[in-house]
Short mmCIF file of C-alpha atoms in Angstrom, two decimals:
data_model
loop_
_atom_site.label_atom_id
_atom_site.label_comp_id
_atom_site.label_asym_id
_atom_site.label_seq_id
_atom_site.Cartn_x
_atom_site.Cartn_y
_atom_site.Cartn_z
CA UNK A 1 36.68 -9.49 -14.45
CA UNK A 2 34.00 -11.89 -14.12
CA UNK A 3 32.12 -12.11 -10.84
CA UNK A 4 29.53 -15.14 -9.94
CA UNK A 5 27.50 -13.98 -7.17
CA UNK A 6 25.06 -17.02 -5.32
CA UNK A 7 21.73 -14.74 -3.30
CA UNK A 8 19.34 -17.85 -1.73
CA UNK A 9 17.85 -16.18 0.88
CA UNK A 10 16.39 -12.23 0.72
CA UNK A 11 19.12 -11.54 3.23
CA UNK A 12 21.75 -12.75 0.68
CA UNK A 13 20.50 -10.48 -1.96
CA UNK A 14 20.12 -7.13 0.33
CA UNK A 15 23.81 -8.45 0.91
CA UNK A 16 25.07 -7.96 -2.28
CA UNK A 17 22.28 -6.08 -4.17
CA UNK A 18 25.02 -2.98 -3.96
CA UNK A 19 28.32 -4.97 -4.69
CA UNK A 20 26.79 -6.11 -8.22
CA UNK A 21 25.75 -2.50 -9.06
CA UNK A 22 29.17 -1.47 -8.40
CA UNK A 23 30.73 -3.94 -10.18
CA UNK A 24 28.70 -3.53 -13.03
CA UNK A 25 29.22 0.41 -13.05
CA UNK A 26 33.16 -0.31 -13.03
CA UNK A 27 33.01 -2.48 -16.26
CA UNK A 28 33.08 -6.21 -15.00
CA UNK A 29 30.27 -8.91 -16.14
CA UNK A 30 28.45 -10.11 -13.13
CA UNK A 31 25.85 -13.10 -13.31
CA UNK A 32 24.12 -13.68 -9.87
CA UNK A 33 22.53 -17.42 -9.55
CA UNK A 34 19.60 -17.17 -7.09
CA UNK A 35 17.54 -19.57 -5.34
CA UNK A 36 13.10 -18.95 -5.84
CA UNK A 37 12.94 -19.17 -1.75
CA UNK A 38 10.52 -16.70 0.02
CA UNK A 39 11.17 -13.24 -1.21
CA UNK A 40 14.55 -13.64 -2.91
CA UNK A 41 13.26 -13.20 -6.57
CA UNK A 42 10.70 -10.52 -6.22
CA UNK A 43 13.62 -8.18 -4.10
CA UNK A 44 16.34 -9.50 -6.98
CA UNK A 45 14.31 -8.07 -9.46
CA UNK A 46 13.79 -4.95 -7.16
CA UNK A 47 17.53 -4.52 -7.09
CA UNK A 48 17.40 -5.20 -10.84
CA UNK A 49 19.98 -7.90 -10.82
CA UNK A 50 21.17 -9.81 -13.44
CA UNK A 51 19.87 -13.51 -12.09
CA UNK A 52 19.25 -17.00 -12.96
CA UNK A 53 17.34 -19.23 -11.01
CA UNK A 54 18.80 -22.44 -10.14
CA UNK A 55 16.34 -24.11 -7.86
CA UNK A 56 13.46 -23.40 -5.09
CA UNK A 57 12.26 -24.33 -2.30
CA UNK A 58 9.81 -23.42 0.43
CA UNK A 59 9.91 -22.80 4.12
CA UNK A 60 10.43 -26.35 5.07
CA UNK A 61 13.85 -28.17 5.97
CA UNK A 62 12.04 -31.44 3.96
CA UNK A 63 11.70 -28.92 1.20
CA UNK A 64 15.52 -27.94 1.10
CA UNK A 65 16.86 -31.18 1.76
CA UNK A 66 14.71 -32.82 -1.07
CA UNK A 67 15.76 -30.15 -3.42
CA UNK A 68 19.45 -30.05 -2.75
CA UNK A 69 20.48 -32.64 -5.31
CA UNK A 70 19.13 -31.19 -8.19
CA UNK A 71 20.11 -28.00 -6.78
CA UNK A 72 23.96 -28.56 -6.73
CA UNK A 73 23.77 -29.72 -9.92
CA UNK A 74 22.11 -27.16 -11.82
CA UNK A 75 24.26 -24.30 -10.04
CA UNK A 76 27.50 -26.35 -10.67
CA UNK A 77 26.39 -26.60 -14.31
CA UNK A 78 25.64 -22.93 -14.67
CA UNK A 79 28.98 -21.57 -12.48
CA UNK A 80 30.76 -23.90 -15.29
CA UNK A 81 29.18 -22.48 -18.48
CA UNK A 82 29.69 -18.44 -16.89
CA UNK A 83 33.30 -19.48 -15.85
CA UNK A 84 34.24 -16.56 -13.21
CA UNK A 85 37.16 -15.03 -12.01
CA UNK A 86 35.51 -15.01 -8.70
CA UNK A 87 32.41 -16.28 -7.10
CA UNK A 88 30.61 -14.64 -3.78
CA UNK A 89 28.39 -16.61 -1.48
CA UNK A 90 27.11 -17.17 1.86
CA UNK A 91 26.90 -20.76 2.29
CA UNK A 92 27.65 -23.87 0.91
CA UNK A 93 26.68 -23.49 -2.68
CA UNK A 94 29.03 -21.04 -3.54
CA UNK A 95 32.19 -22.90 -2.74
CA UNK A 96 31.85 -26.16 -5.05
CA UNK A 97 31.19 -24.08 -7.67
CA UNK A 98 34.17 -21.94 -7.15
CA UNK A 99 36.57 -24.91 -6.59
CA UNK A 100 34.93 -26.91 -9.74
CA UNK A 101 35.60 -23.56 -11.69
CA UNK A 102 39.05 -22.82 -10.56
CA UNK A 103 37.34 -19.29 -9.91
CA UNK A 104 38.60 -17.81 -6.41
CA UNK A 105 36.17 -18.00 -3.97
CA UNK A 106 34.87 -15.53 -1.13
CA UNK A 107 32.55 -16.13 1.50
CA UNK A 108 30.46 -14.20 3.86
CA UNK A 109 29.28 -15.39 7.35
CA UNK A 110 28.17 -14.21 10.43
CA UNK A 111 26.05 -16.85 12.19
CA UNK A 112 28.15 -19.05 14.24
CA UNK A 113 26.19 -22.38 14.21
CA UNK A 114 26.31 -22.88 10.65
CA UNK A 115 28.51 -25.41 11.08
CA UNK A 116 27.87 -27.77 7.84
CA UNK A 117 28.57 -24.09 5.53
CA UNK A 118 31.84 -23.80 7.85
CA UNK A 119 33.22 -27.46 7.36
CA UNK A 120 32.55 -26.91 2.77
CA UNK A 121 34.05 -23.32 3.12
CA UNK A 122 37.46 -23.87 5.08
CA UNK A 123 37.80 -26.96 2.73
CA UNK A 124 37.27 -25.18 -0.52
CA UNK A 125 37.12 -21.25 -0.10
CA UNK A 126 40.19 -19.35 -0.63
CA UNK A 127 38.68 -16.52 2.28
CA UNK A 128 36.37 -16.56 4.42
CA UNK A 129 34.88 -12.88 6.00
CA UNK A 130 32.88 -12.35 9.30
CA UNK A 131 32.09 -9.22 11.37
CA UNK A 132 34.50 -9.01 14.23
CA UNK A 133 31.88 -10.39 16.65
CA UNK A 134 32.43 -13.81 15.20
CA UNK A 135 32.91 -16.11 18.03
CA UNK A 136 34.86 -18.84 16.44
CA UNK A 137 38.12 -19.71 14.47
CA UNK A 138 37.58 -20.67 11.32
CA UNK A 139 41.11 -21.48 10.46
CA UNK A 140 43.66 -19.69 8.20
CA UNK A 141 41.34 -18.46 5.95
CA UNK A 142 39.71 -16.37 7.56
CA UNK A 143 39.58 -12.93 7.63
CA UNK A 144 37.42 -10.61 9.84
CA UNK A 145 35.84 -6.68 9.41
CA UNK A 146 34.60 -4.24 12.06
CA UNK A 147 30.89 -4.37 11.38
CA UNK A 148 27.87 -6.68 10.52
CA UNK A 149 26.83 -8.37 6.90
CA UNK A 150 23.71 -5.93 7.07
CA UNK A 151 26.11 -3.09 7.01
CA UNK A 152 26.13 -3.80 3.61
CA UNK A 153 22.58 -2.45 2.88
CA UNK A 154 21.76 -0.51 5.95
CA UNK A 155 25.46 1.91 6.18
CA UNK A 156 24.34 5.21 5.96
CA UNK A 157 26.25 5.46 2.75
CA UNK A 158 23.92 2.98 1.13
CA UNK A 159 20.89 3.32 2.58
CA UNK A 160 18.04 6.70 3.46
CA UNK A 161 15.28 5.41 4.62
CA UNK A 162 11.40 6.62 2.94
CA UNK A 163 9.21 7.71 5.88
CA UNK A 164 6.27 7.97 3.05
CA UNK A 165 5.94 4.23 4.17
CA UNK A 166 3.67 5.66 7.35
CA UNK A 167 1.30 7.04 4.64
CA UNK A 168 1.54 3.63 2.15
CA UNK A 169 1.26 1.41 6.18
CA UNK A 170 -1.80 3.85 6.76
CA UNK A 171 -1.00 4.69 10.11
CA UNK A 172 0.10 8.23 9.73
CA UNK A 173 1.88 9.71 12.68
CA UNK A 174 0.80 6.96 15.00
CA UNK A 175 3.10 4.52 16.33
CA UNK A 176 3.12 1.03 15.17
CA UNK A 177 5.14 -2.47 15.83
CA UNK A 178 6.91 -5.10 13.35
CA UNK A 179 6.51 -8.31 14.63
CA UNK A 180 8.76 -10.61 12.61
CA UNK A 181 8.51 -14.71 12.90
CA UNK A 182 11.16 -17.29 11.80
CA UNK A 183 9.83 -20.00 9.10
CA UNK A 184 12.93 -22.05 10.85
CA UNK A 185 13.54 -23.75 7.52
CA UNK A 186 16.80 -23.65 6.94
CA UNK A 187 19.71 -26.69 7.55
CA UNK A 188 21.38 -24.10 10.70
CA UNK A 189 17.68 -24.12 11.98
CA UNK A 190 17.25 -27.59 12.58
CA UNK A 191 16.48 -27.99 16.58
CA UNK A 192 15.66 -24.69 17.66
CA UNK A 193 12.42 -22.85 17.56
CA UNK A 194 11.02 -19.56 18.20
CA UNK A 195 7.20 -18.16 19.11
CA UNK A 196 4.90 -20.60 19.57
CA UNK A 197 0.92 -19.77 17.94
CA UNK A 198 -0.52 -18.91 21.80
CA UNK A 199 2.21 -16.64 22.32
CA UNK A 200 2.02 -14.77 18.76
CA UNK A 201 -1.62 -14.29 19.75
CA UNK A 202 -0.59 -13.30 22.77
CA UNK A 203 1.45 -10.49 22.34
CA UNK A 204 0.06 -9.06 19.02
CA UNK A 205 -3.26 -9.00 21.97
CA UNK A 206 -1.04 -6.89 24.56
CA UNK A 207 0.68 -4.46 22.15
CA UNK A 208 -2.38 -3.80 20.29
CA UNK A 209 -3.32 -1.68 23.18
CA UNK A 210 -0.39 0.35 22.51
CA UNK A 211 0.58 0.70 18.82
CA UNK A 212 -0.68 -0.97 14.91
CA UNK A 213 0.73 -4.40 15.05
CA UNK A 214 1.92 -5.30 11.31
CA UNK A 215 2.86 -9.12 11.27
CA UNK A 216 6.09 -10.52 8.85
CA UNK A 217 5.33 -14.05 8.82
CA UNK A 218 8.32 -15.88 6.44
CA UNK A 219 6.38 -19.33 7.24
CA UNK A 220 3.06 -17.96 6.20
CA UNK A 221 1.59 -19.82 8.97
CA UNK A 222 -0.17 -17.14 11.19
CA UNK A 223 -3.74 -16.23 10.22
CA UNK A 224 -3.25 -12.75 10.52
CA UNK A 225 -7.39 -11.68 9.87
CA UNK A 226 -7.91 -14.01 12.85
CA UNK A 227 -5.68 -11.11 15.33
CA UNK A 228 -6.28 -7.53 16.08
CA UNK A 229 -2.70 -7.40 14.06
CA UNK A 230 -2.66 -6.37 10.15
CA UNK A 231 -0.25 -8.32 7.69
CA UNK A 232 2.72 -6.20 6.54
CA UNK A 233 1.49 -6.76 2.92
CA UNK A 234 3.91 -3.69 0.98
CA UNK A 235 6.09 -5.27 -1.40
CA UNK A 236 9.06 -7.10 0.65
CA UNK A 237 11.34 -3.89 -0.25
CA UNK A 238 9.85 -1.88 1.40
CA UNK A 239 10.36 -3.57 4.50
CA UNK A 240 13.62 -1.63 5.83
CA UNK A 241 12.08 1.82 5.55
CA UNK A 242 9.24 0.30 7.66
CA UNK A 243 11.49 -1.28 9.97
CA UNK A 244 13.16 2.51 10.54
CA UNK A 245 9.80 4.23 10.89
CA UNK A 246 8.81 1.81 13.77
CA UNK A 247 8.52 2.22 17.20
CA UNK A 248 9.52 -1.68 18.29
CA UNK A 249 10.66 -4.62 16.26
CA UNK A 250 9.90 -8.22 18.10
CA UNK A 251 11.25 -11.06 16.47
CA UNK A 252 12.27 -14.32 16.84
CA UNK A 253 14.25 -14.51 13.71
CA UNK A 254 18.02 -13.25 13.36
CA UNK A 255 19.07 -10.72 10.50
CA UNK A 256 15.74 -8.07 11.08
CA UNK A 257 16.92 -7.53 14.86
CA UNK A 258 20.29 -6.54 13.17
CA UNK A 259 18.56 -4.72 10.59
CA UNK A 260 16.59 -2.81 13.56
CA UNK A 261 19.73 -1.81 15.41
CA UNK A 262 21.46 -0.57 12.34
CA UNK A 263 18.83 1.24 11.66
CA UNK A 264 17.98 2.80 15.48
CA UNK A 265 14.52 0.48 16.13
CA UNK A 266 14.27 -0.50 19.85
CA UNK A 267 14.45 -4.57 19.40
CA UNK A 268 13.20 -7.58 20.98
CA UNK A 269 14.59 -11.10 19.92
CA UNK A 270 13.62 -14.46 21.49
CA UNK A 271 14.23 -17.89 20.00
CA UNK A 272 16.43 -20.92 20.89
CA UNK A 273 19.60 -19.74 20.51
CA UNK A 274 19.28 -17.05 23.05
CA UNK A 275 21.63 -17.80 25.75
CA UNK A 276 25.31 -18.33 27.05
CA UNK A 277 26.31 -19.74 23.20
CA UNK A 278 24.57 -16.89 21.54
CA UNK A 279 25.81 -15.41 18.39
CA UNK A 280 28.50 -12.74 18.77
CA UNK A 281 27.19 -10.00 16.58
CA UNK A 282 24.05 -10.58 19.41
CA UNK A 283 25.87 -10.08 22.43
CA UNK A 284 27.53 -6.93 20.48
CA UNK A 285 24.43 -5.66 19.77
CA UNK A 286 22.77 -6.33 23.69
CA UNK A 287 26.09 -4.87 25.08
CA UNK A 288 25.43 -1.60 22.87
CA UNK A 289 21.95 -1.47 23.93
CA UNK A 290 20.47 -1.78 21.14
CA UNK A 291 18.55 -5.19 21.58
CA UNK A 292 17.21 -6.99 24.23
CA UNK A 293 17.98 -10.91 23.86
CA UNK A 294 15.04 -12.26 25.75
CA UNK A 295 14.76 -16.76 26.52
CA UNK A 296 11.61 -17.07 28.30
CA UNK A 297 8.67 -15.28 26.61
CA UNK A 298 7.07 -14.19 29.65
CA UNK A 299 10.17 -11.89 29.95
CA UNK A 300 9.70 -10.87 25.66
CA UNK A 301 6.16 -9.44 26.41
CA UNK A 302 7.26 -7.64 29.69
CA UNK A 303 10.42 -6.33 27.47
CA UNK A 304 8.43 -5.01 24.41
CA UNK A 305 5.60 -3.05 26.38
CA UNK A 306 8.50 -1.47 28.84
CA UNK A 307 10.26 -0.30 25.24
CA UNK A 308 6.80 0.69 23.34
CA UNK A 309 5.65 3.13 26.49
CA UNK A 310 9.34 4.35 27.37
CA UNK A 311 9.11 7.45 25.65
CA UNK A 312 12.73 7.88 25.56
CA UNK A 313 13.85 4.88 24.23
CA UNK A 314 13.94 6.58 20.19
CA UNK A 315 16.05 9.00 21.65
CA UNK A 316 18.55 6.75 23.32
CA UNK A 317 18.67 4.52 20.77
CA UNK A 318 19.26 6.93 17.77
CA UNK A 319 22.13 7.81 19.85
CA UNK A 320 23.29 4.10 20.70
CA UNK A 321 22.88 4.04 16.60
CA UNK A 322 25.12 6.45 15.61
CA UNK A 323 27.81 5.75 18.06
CA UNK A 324 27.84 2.03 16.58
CA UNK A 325 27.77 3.52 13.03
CA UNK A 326 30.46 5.80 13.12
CA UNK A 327 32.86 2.75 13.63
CA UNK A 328 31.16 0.40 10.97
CA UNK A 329 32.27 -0.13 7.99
CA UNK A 330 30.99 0.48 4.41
CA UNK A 331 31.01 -3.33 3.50
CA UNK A 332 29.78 -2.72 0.30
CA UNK A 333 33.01 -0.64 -0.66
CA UNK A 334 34.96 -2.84 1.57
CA UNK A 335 33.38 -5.99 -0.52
CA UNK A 336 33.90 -4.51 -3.76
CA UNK A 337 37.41 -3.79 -3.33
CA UNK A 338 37.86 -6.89 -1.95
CA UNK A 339 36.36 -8.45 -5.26
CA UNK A 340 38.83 -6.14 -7.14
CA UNK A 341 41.84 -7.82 -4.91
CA UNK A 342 40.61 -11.56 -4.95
CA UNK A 343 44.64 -12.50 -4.27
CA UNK A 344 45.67 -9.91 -2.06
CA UNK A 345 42.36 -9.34 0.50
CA UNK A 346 44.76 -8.46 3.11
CA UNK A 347 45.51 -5.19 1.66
CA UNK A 348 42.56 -3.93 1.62
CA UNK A 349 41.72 -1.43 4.34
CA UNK A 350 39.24 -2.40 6.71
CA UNK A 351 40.35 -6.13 7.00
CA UNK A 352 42.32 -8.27 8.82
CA UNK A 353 43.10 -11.56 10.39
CA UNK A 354 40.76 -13.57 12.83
CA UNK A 355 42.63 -13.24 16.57
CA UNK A 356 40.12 -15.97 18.02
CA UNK A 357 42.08 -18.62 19.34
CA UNK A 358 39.31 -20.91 20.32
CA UNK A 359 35.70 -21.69 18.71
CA UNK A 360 34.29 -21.83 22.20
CA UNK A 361 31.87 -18.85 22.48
CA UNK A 362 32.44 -16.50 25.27
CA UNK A 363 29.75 -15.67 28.10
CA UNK A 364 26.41 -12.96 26.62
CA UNK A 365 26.72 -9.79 29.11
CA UNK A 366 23.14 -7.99 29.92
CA UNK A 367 22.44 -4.65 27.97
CA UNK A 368 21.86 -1.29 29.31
CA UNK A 369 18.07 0.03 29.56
#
């Protein structure tokens, strides 16, 4: 078969960086069209995948939104010339091209206030997959598994982590810190907001007393030289076995303070959409322990020095990890076998039908310590 796979973020391609080696190793042609946005292309050709770039853009939401046009049109034109059996996709891309190619078309989504991507995909997507934790009803379509989009990438079947990133980090056996900030840039950004510059200063000043600080700026907007912190300068693939080696991930983003549960790193998270209509693989993920959802940052710095000096937090946590892992599944075999049964998802093992009955999110509970 033929598979079209759309990556436009570097989340999208750690996604299905796995799902196109299978495929390939079973015999079926894959062609992945990739937006040139951040790190996408330089972890594509990491994962050695078989891309064509149709567009780019920066970090901005002018940048995407001037860029769309031409966008749409040179991925439409390229989905018709490969002509698929089946294109893959997050967002809104990836369904005109499967309905303009006849192709059946399967989407992946997980964040709730995507709500543009949502409208396209239950008007043109033949099925439409979230984790479990989704918080809203997306209609007939859709179809739901008992994990998260990064258990793709980070399922212990996919993924071993390389502590010889300590020695390539320089910081040996000492402890160190990932702090991660949000370039806010795409269209489900618009509105909401994360760390401000004081408070980045801030706390890279306060847990500098405590651990290495290594700043992931997607913006490129912090002058890191100017801080007691160090820019997390390995190449962007290496960022997951960092992200298992350290002692605390703070973030204001959304997919690394998955990516830090998954992988057993104590978590912080504060941006704007903290709060009662929080995202549901969030409240999962607070309810497990695993990460602290923080609104006000005077409670984020409190948070992330009470993890950094709790000397038992790596142990509860690795525990809290495996106890989540052992019921979450492999979605790269469940995605791949899924691709192999584009007509008939609902026998494959592992999914089933949305029971939500309401797209009105449901209250966050408080985690455990």
């Amino acid at each position: 078969m033929r598979y079209l796979i759309f990556v436009n973020t570097p989340a999208h391609v750690h996604l299905y960086k796995n799902v196109v080696a299978e495929l390939q190793a079973r015999d079926h042609e894959v062609r992945v069209l990739a937006r040139d946005y951040g790190c996408t292309l330089a972890l594509a050709d990491a994962a050695d995948l078989p891309y064509t770039v149709y567009g780019g853009c920066d970090t901005t939401k002018r940048s995407l939104l001037t860029n769309l046009p031409r966008q749409y049109a040179r991925a439409l034109a390229e989905a018709r010339r490969f002509d698929p059996d089946v294109v893959f996709g997050i967002g809104a891309y990836a369904a005109p091209a499967g309905a303009l190619t006849g192709a059946r078309t399967i989407l992946v989504h997980d964040s709730e206030p995507t709500t543009l991507d949502h409208r396209i995909a239950r008007a043109l997507a033949d099925a439409l997959l979230t984790p479990d934790t989704f918080r809203r009803d997306l209609g007939p379509k859709h179809r739901v598994f008992h994990g998260f989009k990064e258990s793709a990438y980070l399922h212990p079947e996919t993924f071993d982590a390389d502590p010889s990133v300590r020695d390539d980090l320089g910081v040996g056996e000492d402890p160190f810190v990932v702090l991660r900030l949000n370039a806010f840039g795409s269209h489900h950004d618009v509105g909401h907001g994360g760390f401000t510059p004081d408070q980045v200063r801030e706390l890279i000043t306060a847990l500098d007393e405590h651990a290495t600080v290594f700043v992931s700026d997607e913006g490129g907007d912090l002058d890191v030289g100017a801080t007691a912190a160090r820019p997390f300068d390995l190449h962007p693939a290496r960022l997951h076995d960092a992200l298992a080696e350290a002692s605390l991930l703070v973030a204001d983003t959304q997919t690394m303070v998955t990516e830090a549960a998954l992988l057993g790193t104590p978590a912080v998270r504060s941006n704007s959409f903290v709060g009662e209509d929080d995202m549901g693989n969030f409240v999962e993920l607070a309810e497990r322990g695993l990460v602290r959802n923080v609104a006000e940052f005077e409670g984020v710095l409190s948070t992330a020095l009470e993890l950094l000096t709790d000397d038992g937090a790596a142990e509860r946590w690795a525990t809290r990890r495996e106890a989540l892992l052992s019921e979450t599944v492999d979605l790269t075999e469940l995605l791949v076998n899924v691709a192999e049964n584009p007509r008939d998802i609902d026998r494959v093992t592992g999914i089933s039908r949305s029971t939500r009955e309401t797209e009105s999110p449901s209250p966050t509970h408080s985690s455990p310590g």
